[in-house]
Amino acid sequence: MTDLLSLAQSVVQQAKAPGVEVEAIITHDVETQIKVSRGEVEQLSQSSSRGLGVRVIDGGRTGYAYTSDFSDEGIARTWRAARELAKVATADKYRGLPDASPISDEDLEIWDKRLPSVPTTEKIELLKRVERAAFDYDPRIILAEFCTYGDAVNHVYLANSRGFAQQYGRTTAYSYLMGIARGDDGGMVNAFGSGASNFFADLDPDAIGREAGEKAISILGGKPVETQTTTIVLDHAVGAEILSALALALSADDWQRKRSFLLDRLGQQVGSDMVTLMDNGRLKRGLASAPFDGEGVPTSATRLIDEGVLQNLMYDTYSARKDNKASSGNAQRAGHRSLPSLGPTNFYMQPGHQTRDEIIAGVKRGLYVVSVMQTGGIDPITGDCSMGANGLWIENGKITGPVGGVTIGTTLNDFLQNISEVGSDLRFIPLFGAIGVPTLRVDNVTIGGTK
Amino acid sequence: MLEKSLAQKVLAEALRTGADLAEIYVEDVESLQLGIDDSRLETAMRGEDRGAGVRVFFGNLVTYAFTDSLDENSLMEAARAAAAAGRGTQQQAKTIDLTERKSQLEYPIRKPFDTLSIEDKVQLLSRMDEAARAYSPQIVQVTANYQQLRRQMWLFNSDGVQVEDDRFYTEVRAGVVAKRNGTLQRVREGFGGRVGLELLDDNDALAKVKNMCERAVQMLDARPCPAGEMTVVMCNGWGGVLFHEACGHQMEADFITKGSSAYAGKIGERVANPIITAIDDGTIPGRRGSLKFDDDGTPAQRTVLIEEGILKEYMWDLVEARRVGRDGSTGNGRRESYRHMPMPRMTNTFIDQGSHTPEEIIESVKRGVYIRDMAGGQADIAKGDFVFNATVAYLIEDGKLTAPLRGATIFGNGPQVLQEIDMVGNDLALDPGMGMCGKIQMARVSVGQPTIRIPRVTVGGTDDASASN
Ligand SMILES: [Zn+2]
C-alpha cells in the first residue's frame, strides 16, 4: 500500500506554501471483532477503513482537519480547512514540525505476518476457549459478559513538508471477558480477564478465561474490614491504574503547564529506591511500540525515575523546544482524528525479585487488592489517589478471606515513597499506551471500611 | 444521502443468505473544536466522518460490516460481508417496501452554527480565560473548549423502516487549577446540549467560570476527607450520575437478558424506597441524550424505570428485545458511530422530584459529607458496587456546611443505596449538559436528580483519625 504514502506526500505538496509547514497522516485499519455468549457467536464485525488528517503550522499557528473522504475534492477541502483554521490559532514560536530523522529498520516485532490470514473460524474457536476456561475454573462462574476477541491490522503513513515520509504496520490481537460468579447466598461479583499481543499465537485463551474466573471466585462474599492504615499488595490491573496517572505527571507538556504533583522535583528522590520507571517506545513485542511517533520522531527508551530519583520527563517536539531538549518520541495520536499529543508508549516499572506469593507471605497484616474501581480518583495534578477496592485479607503472610466494599486512599507521593517491594512478575496492560507493572507492596495506605 | 432504490438493493443483497432482518445505517458527521490552553488558542480542528454499516440478523447471531465510502460497490461489498455468515439459501427476491417514518419530536435549532464566525467563538474562549485569570492570582491554569457537532443518521431496514435524525450538539467546557504553596486544586465543568448556538445566549459562561474559580480557591483550604461510614447528601443535577452509574446500567437490557444484573427478574418488585421514582427520557427538548429515533430506528420515548419504589421497566434495544420476543424496544439502542453496532444505553436519566427543600435535607444531618461536584463514577455490574470521586465536597456539622474536603470517595452498593435513600428534595434539575457515558462505546447522556440524602454509606479518604464518629 505504498500508494497511500505517495498520497500523503501529495497532500503535503498541495497544502504547503511559503512559511506554512504541513504534515499528513493516513491510517488504514482492517479490524475484526467477535463476541461469544454461552458457546454461541453473538456478534461478528469485519471492516476496513481509511482516514486522512492534515496538520498545518502557519507562523507558529496550528490548524487541523480530518476526513474519510479520499476524493480529490474531499482531500482539498480538508487541507484547506486546516489552512483556514491555523489563522485563528495563537502564534507560538515553539510550534513546528520535527526535522526528518532517519528511521532505523530494526525489527520491533510488532508485525504478525500470519494475523491477516488467520481464518475467522480459528478466532471463534479461540474465543470459545476463553469463555470455557472461565466456566471450567469453578461451577460458581455463572456468566461471561463482554466475551470478546478483536484484532487489528493498522497501517500508518506519515509525511511532512520537512521531507519526512515513512510508514509502518502493526498488528494487535486481544481478548477479554468479565466473569460473573454467584455465591450460595445469591450474591454476585464480577472480575475481568484479558490478554493482548502483537502476535495471534501469543494469546493464551485458557489463561485469559481462568484469570476472570479465578479473580471473581476469589472476591466472592467479600465483606468490609474496619477502617485502618495498613499495608496493601497490588495486583497488576490495580497497579496499572495508578501508573497510568503517574505517566501523565511525567509529561513535560504538563510540567510546562504546571499540571503535575511532581513539579520542580527533577533530580530529587520522589520514591523509594525500589522504584525505577521506564518509557520505551522500542520495546520488542511492545503493544505501543512503533519505529516513529505520531509526528515522525524516532521512538526511544527513557529512564524517568531511577531507583526513586526523578531523572527525566517524556517529550514531544513542542515541549522539547520549550525546554531546549530533544523529543523522546512521545507524540501519540489516536488515529487520524486527533492532533498529536504527549503521552506514554510502553510505560513500565522495572521488576524486582520476589514472586507474588513471596510478597504476600512477607505481609503481617494487610489487603491484597484484586480489583479497583475509580473514575478521576487518581489525580496526576493534585496527587490525590482514592479508589473502591475488592481483595483478600492477609494475616501473618496468609490469605484469610475475601474483602469487599472498602476504599483505599493515599496520595501519589506517598504511593511512590511507600513502595516496599516490587515483584518479578512484570505484565503489560493495554491502557492509554501499554502500562507494565509487577505486583507491588505499598505500606501506610488508608483503608476505609466499617466504623 | 442514500437513494431509496440503492438502499433496497443493498438490503436485498444482505438478505440473500437467509437472514431474518437486514439494516443499513448511514452517518454523516461534521465537527469543529476550538480550545484554549495556557492562554493560547492551541486546538483549531475540523473533522468529517462519513460511512455506513450493514447489520444482518440470523436469529441471535448478528453480523456487521462497515465502509467509509457510500458508493454502490462499497455498500454491496459490506452487505455481502455481513451476509457471509448465513447458511441459508437465496430468498425469493422480494421488493422491500420502505416507508419513511416521521418523528413527532422536534429539536429545533434557534441559532445555526454559522450564525457566529470562528473568530467570535474564539473570542468567547478568550474571555473565559481572562475572566478566570482576573479572578485571583491563585488561578494558575485555565483551559476552555468549544465544540459543535452535527451528526446526521439515516436508517433503512428490511422490515420497511426508513428514518432519519439530524442531530446538532453544542458544548463548552472549562477547567481551572488553583495553587497555593504546594497545594493544587482543580475544578472542571461544562454546559451543552442537543442545541445550536442559542446555548451561548442561554448560559452566562463568564459567571460560570468565576464560580468555578471561587470553588477551586476555596478547595485550597480543603482538609483530607474523613474515612468511614457516614451520612452523605448529594447535590441536585450532576449528582444524578449516582443513579446512572449505580443503578441505571444494571437496568440496561443486555445485563438483564443474561441475568448478570441484580435487577434481572425483578419487574413489579420493590427495589427502592417508595419516595423514589426514576425515569429515562429520550424526548426532553435540548438535552444531550435526546433523540428522534434511536440508532436501531425506534422512536425515542419516556420510560418510567421505577415508580414509587417499584421496578417497572428496563431499557431495551432491538437485539435484546428480539432475543426475548418483546414487541419492540424502548428506543434505547445507541451506537458511537457507523463503525459500531448499537447496544442498550441510557438517554437522559433522572430521579424524579421529591418533597423536601434542599436546606431541610442538609439541616437534618448532624455529621456527614455534602457532595457538590464529582468527577464521574464507575460501577460493577454484577455486584452493583459503585464508586464516585468527589471533586468538591464539604463537611456537614450540626446541619451546616463547614470545612471543604479533599480526596473524598464514596463507595456503596447501588441496589442497597436505592433502598436506603431516605430524603428526596424538591429541586429536581438535570446536569448542565456535558455527560459522556462509557460502556465500551461512548455516548452523550444527561443525568439528573433533586438533592438526596443517603443515611449511611462508606466514604473513603486519607484521614482515618476522625473516622470513629
Ligand atoms: Zn455510564
mmCIF file of C-alpha atoms and ligand atoms in Angstrom, chain B residues 244-245 249 346 437-438, ligand 1:
data_model
loop_
_atom_site.group_PDB
_atom_site.id
_atom_site.type_symbol
_atom_site.label_atom_id
_atom_site.label_comp_id
_atom_site.label_asym_id
_atom_site.label_seq_id
_atom_site.Cartn_x
_atom_site.Cartn_y
_atom_site.Cartn_z
ATOM 1 C CA HIS B 244 -26.905 6.490 36.286
ATOM 2 C CA GLU B 245 -23.841 4.514 37.343
ATOM 3 C CA HIS B 249 -26.525 0.453 33.861
ATOM 4 C CA MET B 346 -29.347 5.359 28.693
ATOM 5 C CA CYS B 437 -21.091 7.599 29.309
ATOM 6 C CA GLY B 438 -18.565 4.888 28.524
HETATM 7 ZN ZN ZN C 1 -22.474 5.250 32.238
#
